[in-house]
Tab-separated table of C-alpha atoms and ligand atoms in Angstrom:
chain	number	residue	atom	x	y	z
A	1	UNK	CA	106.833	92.821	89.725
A	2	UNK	CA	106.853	94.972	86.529
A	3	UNK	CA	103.714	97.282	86.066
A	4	UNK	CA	104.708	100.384	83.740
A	5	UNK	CA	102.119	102.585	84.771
A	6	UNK	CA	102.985	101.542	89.146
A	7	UNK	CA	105.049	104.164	91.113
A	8	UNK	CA	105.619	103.127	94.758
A	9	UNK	CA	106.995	105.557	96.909
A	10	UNK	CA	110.471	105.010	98.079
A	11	UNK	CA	109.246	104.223	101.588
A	12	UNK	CA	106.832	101.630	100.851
A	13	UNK	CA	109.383	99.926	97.838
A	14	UNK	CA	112.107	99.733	100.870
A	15	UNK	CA	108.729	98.251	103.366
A	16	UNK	CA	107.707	95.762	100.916
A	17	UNK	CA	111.068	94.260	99.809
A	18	UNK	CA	112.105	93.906	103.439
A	19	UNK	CA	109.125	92.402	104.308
A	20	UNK	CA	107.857	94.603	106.576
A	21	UNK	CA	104.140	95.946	106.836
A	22	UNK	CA	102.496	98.159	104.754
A	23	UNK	CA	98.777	99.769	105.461
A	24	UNK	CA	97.678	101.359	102.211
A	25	UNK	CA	95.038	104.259	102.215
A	26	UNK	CA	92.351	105.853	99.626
A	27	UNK	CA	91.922	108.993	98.534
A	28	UNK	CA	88.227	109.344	97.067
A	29	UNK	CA	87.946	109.948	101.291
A	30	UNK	CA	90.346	113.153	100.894
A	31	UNK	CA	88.281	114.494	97.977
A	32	UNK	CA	85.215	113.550	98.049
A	33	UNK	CA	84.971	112.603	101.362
A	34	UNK	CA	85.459	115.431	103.833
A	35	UNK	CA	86.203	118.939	103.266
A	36	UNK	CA	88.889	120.880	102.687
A	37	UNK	CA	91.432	121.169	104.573
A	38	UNK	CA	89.767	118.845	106.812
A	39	UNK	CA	90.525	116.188	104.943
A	40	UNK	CA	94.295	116.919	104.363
A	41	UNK	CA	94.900	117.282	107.948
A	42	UNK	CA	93.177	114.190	108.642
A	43	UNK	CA	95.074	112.156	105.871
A	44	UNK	CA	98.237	113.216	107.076
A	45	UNK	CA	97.357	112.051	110.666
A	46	UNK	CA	96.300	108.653	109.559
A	47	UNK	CA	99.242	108.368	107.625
A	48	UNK	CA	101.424	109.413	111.232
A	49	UNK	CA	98.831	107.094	113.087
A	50	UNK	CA	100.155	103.901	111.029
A	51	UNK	CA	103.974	104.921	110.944
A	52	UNK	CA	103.279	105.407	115.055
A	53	UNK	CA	101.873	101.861	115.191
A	54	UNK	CA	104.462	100.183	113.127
A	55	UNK	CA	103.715	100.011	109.310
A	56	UNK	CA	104.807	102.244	106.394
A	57	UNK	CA	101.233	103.449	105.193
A	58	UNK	CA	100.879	104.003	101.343
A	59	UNK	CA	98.206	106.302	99.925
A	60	UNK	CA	97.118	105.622	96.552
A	61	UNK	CA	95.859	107.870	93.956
A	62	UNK	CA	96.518	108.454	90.146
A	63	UNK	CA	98.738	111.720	89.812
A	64	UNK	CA	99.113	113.008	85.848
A	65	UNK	CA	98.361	109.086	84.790
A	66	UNK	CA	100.981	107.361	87.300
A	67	UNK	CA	99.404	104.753	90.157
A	68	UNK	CA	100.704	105.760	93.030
A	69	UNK	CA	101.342	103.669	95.970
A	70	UNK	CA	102.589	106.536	98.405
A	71	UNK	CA	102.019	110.153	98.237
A	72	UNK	CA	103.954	113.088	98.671
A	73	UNK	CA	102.632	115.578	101.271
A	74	UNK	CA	102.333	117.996	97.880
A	75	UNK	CA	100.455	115.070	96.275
A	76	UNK	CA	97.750	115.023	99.333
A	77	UNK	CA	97.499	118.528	99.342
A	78	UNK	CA	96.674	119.048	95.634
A	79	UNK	CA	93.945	115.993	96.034
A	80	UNK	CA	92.492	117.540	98.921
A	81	UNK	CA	92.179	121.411	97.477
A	82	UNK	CA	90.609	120.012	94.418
A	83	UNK	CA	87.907	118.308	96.575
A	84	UNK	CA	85.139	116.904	93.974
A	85	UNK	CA	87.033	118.476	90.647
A	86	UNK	CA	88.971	115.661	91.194
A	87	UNK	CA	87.993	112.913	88.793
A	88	UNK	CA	86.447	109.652	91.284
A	89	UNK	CA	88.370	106.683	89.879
A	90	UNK	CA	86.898	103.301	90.102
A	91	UNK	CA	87.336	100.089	88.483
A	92	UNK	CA	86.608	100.987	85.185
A	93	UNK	CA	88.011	104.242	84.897
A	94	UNK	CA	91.429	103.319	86.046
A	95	UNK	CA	92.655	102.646	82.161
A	96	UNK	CA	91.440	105.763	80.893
A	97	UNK	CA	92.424	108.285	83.630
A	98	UNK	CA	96.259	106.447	83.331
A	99	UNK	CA	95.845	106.902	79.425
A	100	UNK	CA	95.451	110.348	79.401
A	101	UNK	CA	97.873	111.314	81.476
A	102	UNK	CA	95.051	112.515	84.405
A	103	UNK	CA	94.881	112.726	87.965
A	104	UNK	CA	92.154	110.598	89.915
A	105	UNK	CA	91.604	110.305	93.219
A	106	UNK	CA	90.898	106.535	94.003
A	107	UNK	CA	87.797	104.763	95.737
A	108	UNK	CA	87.753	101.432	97.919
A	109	UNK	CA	87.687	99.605	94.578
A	110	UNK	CA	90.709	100.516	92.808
A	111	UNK	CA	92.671	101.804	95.982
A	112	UNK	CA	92.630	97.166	96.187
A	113	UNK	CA	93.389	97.015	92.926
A	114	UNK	CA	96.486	99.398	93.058
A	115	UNK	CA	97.686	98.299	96.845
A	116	UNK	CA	97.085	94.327	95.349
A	117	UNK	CA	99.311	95.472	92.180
A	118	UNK	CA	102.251	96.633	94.404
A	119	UNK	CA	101.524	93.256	96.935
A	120	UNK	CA	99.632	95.429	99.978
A	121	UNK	CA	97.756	93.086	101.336
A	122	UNK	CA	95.921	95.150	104.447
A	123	UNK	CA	94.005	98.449	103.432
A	124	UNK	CA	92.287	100.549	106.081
A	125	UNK	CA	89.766	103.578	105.336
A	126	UNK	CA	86.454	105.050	106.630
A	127	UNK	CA	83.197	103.346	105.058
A	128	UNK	CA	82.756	100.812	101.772
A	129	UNK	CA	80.750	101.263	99.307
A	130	UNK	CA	77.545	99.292	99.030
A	131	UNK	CA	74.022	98.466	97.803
A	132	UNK	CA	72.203	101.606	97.973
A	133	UNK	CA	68.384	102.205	99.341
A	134	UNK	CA	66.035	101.497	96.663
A	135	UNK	CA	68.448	99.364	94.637
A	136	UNK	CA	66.122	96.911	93.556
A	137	UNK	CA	64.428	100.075	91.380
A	138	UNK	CA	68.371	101.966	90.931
A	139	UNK	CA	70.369	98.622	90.436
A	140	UNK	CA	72.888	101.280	92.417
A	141	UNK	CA	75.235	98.716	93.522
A	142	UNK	CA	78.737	100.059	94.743
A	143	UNK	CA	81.854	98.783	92.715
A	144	UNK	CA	83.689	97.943	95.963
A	145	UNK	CA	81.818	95.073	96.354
A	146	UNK	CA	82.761	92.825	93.162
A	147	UNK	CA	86.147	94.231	94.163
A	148	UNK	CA	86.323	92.657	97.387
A	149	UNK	CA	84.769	89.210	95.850
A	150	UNK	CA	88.036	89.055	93.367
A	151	UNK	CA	90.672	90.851	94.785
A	152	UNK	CA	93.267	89.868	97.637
A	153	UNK	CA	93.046	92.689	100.148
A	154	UNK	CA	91.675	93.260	103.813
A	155	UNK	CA	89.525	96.268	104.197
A	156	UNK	CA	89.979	97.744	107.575
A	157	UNK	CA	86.318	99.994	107.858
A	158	UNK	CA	83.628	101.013	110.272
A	159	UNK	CA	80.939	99.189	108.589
A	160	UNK	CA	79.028	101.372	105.982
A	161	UNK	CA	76.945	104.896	106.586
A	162	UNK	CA	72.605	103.789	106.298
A	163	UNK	CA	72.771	105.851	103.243
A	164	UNK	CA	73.004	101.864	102.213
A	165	UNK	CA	70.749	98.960	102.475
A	166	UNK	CA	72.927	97.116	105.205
A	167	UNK	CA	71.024	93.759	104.823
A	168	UNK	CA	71.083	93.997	101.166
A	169	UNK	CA	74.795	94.914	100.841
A	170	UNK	CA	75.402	91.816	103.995
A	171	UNK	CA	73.307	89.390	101.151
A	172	UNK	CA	75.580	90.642	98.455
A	173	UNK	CA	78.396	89.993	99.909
A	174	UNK	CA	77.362	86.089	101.065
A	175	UNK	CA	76.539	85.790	98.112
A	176	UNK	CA	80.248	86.589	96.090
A	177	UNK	CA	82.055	84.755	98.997
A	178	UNK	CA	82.991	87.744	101.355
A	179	UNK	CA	83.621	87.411	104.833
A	180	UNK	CA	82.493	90.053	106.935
A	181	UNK	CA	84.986	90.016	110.220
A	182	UNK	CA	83.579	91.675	113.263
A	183	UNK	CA	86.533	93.515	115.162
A	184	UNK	CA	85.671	92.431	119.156
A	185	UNK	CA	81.866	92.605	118.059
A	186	UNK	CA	79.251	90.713	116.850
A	187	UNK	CA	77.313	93.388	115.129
A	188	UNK	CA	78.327	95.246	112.049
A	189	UNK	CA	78.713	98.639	113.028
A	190	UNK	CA	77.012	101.520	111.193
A	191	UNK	CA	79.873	103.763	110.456
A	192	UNK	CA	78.776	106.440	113.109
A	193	UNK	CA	77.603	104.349	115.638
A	194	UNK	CA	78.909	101.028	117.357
A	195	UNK	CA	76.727	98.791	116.468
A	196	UNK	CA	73.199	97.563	114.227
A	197	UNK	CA	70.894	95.470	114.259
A	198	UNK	CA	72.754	93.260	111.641
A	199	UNK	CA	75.280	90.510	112.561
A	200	UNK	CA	78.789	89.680	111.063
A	201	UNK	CA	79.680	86.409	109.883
A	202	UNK	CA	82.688	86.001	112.370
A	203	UNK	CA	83.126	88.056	115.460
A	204	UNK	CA	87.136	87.853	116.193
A	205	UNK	CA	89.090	89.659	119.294
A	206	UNK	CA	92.667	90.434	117.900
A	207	UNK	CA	94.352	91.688	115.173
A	208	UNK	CA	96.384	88.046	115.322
A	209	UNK	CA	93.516	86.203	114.800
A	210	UNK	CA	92.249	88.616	112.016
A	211	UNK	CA	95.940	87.694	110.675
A	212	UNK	CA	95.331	84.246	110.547
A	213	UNK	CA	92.341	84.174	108.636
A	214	UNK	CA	94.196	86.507	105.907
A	215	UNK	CA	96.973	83.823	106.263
A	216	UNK	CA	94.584	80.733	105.518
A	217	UNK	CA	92.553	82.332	102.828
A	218	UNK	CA	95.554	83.561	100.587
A	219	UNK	CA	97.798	80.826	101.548
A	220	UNK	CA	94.915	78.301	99.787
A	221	UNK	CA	94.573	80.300	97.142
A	222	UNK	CA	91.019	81.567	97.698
A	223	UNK	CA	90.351	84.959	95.581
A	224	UNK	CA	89.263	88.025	97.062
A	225	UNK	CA	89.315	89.789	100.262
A	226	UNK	CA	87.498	90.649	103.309
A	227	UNK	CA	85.861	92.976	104.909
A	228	UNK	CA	87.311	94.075	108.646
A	229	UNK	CA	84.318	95.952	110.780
A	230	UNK	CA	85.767	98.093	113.592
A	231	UNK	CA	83.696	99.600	115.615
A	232	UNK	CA	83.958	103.551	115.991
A	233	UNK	CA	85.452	104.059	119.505
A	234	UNK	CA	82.768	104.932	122.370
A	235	UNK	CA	83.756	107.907	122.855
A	236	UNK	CA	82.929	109.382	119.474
A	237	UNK	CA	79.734	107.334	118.402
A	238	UNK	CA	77.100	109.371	117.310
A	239	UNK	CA	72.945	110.042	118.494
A	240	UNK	CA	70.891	107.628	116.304
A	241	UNK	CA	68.553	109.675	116.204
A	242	UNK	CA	70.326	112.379	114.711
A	243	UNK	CA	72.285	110.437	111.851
A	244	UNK	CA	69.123	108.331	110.696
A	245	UNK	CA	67.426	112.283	110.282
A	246	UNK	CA	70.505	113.357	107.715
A	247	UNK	CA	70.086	110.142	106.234
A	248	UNK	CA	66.341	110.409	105.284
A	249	UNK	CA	67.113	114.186	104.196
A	250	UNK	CA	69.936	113.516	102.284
A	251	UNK	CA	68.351	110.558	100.549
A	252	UNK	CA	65.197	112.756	99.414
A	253	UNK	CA	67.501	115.620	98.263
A	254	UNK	CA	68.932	112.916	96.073
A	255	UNK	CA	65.756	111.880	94.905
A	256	UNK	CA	64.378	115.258	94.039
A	257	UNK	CA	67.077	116.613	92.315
A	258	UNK	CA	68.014	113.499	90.386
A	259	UNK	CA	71.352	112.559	91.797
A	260	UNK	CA	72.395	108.921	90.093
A	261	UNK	CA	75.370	107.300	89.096
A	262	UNK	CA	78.925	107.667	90.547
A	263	UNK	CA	77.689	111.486	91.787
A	264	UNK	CA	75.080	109.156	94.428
A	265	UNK	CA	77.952	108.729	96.989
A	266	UNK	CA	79.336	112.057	96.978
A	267	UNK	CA	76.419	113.599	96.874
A	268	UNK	CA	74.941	112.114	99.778
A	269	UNK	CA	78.199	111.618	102.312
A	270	UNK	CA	78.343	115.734	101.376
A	271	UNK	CA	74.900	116.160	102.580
A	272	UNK	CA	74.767	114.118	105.526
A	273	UNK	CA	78.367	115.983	106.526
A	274	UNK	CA	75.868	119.091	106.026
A	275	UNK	CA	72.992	118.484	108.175
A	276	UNK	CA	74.963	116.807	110.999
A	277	UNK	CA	77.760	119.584	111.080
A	278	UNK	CA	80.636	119.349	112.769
A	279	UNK	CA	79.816	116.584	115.148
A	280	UNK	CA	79.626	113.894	112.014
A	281	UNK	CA	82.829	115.527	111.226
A	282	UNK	CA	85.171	114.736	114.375
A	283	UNK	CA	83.509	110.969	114.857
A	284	UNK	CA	84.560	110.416	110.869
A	285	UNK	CA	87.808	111.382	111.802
A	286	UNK	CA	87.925	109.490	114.931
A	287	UNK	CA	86.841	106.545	113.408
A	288	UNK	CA	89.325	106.429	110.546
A	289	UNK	CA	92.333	107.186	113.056
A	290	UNK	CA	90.770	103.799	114.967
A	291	UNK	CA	91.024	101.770	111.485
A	292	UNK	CA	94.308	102.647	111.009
A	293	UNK	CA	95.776	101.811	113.989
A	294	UNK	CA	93.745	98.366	113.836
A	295	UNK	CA	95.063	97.677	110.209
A	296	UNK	CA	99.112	98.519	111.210
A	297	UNK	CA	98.372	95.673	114.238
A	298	UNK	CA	96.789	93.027	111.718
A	299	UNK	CA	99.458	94.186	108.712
A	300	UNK	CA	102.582	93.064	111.080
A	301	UNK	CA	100.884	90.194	112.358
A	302	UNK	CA	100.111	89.021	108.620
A	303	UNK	CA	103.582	89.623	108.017
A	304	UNK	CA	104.856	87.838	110.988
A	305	UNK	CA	103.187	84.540	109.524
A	306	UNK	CA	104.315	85.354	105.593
A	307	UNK	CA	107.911	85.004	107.325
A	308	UNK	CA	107.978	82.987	110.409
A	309	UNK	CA	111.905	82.868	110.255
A	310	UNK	CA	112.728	86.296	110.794
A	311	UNK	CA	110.453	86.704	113.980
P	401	PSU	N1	81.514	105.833	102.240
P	401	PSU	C1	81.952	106.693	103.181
P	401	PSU	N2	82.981	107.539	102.874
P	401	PSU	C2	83.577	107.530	101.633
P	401	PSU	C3	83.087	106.619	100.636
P	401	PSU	C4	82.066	105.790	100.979
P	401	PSU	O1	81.435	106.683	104.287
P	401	PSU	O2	84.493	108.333	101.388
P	401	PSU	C5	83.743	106.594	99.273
P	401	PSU	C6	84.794	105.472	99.179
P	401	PSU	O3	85.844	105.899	98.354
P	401	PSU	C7	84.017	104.361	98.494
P	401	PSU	C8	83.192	105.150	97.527
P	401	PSU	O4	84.832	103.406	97.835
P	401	PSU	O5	82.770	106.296	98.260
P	401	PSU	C9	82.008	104.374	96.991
P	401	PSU	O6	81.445	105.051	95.911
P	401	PSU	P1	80.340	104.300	95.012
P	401	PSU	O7	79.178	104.080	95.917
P	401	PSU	O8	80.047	105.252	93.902
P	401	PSU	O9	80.967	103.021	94.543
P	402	MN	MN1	76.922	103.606	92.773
């Protein structure tokens, strides 16, 4: 593989050309996800939660114009302290941030992109993108979704927040050949809580079976990736009641102050972190913790059946 602009950390160069499993990681989450230093504590402890469960995890970011596959704890810590100054890199942007020599912190979109570019095929984070409320006046339509139509990666999630149309973004995805894989459920779970009233297109019970599927689709040549839905653990999930109130504020603060664009997301995962406090907090955590250890289990089982020899 020769990329010039591709850095992979020495850990994950040694994972991949052994053959052993990799779990790659965004960073839009550190920055414009949670807040500081919330979020660098919490991307250091999903990056321990995958070593602990037996893969070399590989955050990626763009760091003065390099891609990144791996961080450096220094690396994590600058994204994080820069929270939203940090330019949001996405599909299109990826050229021009590596042009000029910037730093970018990357989103579901072009954390595939850059994990498919170094062969990391398993990718776990918090929530995808999607299509947003009111899209059929916006046209707001994540990025992450086209990505997952055309690019060869698992996404290891906990559904998406309701600050998205979840039938819309389920329709979207149907329609650009998508799975959506229910982790031990049949419902796609809502980020902060377990479940909604939406179903997945294939409820599966292990992270070997989830393996499989990965194995069939790639090894037939079928682009794209899939979506992996695990459910936040009991223990965490959230009041209804109380999320679906943020929501509706958040989305109206939006609206009156004329948030569009790439600014929509942050804007409103900010606000709903806002009005729901700390609680939100500790189940986003939780949740992501739960996604990596998930995506470790399914990245050595798809690695198991790349190599059948060796196990
Ligand atoms: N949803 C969350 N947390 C996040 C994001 C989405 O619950 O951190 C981030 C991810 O990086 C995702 C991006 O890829 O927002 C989507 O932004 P947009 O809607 O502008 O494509
Ligand atoms: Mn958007």
């Amino acid at each position: 593989m020769t990329n010039p602009y591709l850095d992979l950390h020495p850990d994950v160069a040694e994972a991949l050309t052994l053959g052993r499993p990799v779990v790659a990681l965004e960073s839009t989450i550190i920055s414009h996800g949670m807040p500081y230093p919330q979020n660098v504590e919490t991307a250091l402890r999903v990056e321990e939660e995958v070593r602990l469960n037996g893969a070399v995890p590989a955050t990626i970011a763009i760091i003065r114009g390099r891609l990144k596959a791996g961080l450096t704890r220094d690396e994590i810590e600058q994204l994080g302290q820069a929270g939203g100054d940090v330019v949001k890199v996405s599909r299109r942007d990826i050229p021009f941030i590596a042009a000029a020599g910037a730093t970018g912190a990357t989103t579901v979109a072009s954390t595939m992109i850059i994990a498919a570019m170094a062969g990391i095929r398993v990718f776990a984070t918090g929530g995808i993108g999607g299509v947003h409320r009111g899209a059929q006046q916006s046209f707001d339509v994540s990025a992450d979704l086209q990505e997952l139509a055309q690019t060869p990666v698992a996404v290891v999630c906990a559904g998406a927040k309701s600050i998205l149309d979840l039938r819309l973004t389920l329709e979207y995805l149907e329609t650009h050949g998508v799975p959506v894989v229910g982790y031990q459920t049949p419902w796609l779970p809502e980020f902060f809580t377990r479940d909604s009233e939406h179903r997945v297109d294939y409820r599966l019970d292990s992270a070997e079976a989830i393996a499989r599927a990965m194995h069939a689709k790639w090894a037939m040549n079928l682009p794209g990736g899939m979506v992996i839905a695990n459910p936040i653990p009991e223990a965490f999930a959230m009041p209804r009641a109380a999320i679906d109130a943020a929501v509706e504020t958040a989305l109206r603060d939006a609206e009156r102050q004329g948030i569009g664009g790439k600014e929509s997301t942050p804007f409103l995962l900010a606000r709903v972190n806002e009005l729901t406090g700390g609680d939100s907090l500790a189940a986003n955590i939780q949740l992501v913790l739960n996604n990596a250890r998930l995506a470790a289990s399914v990245a050595t089982h798809y690695q198991a059946l790349q190599n059948p020899a060796a196990h």
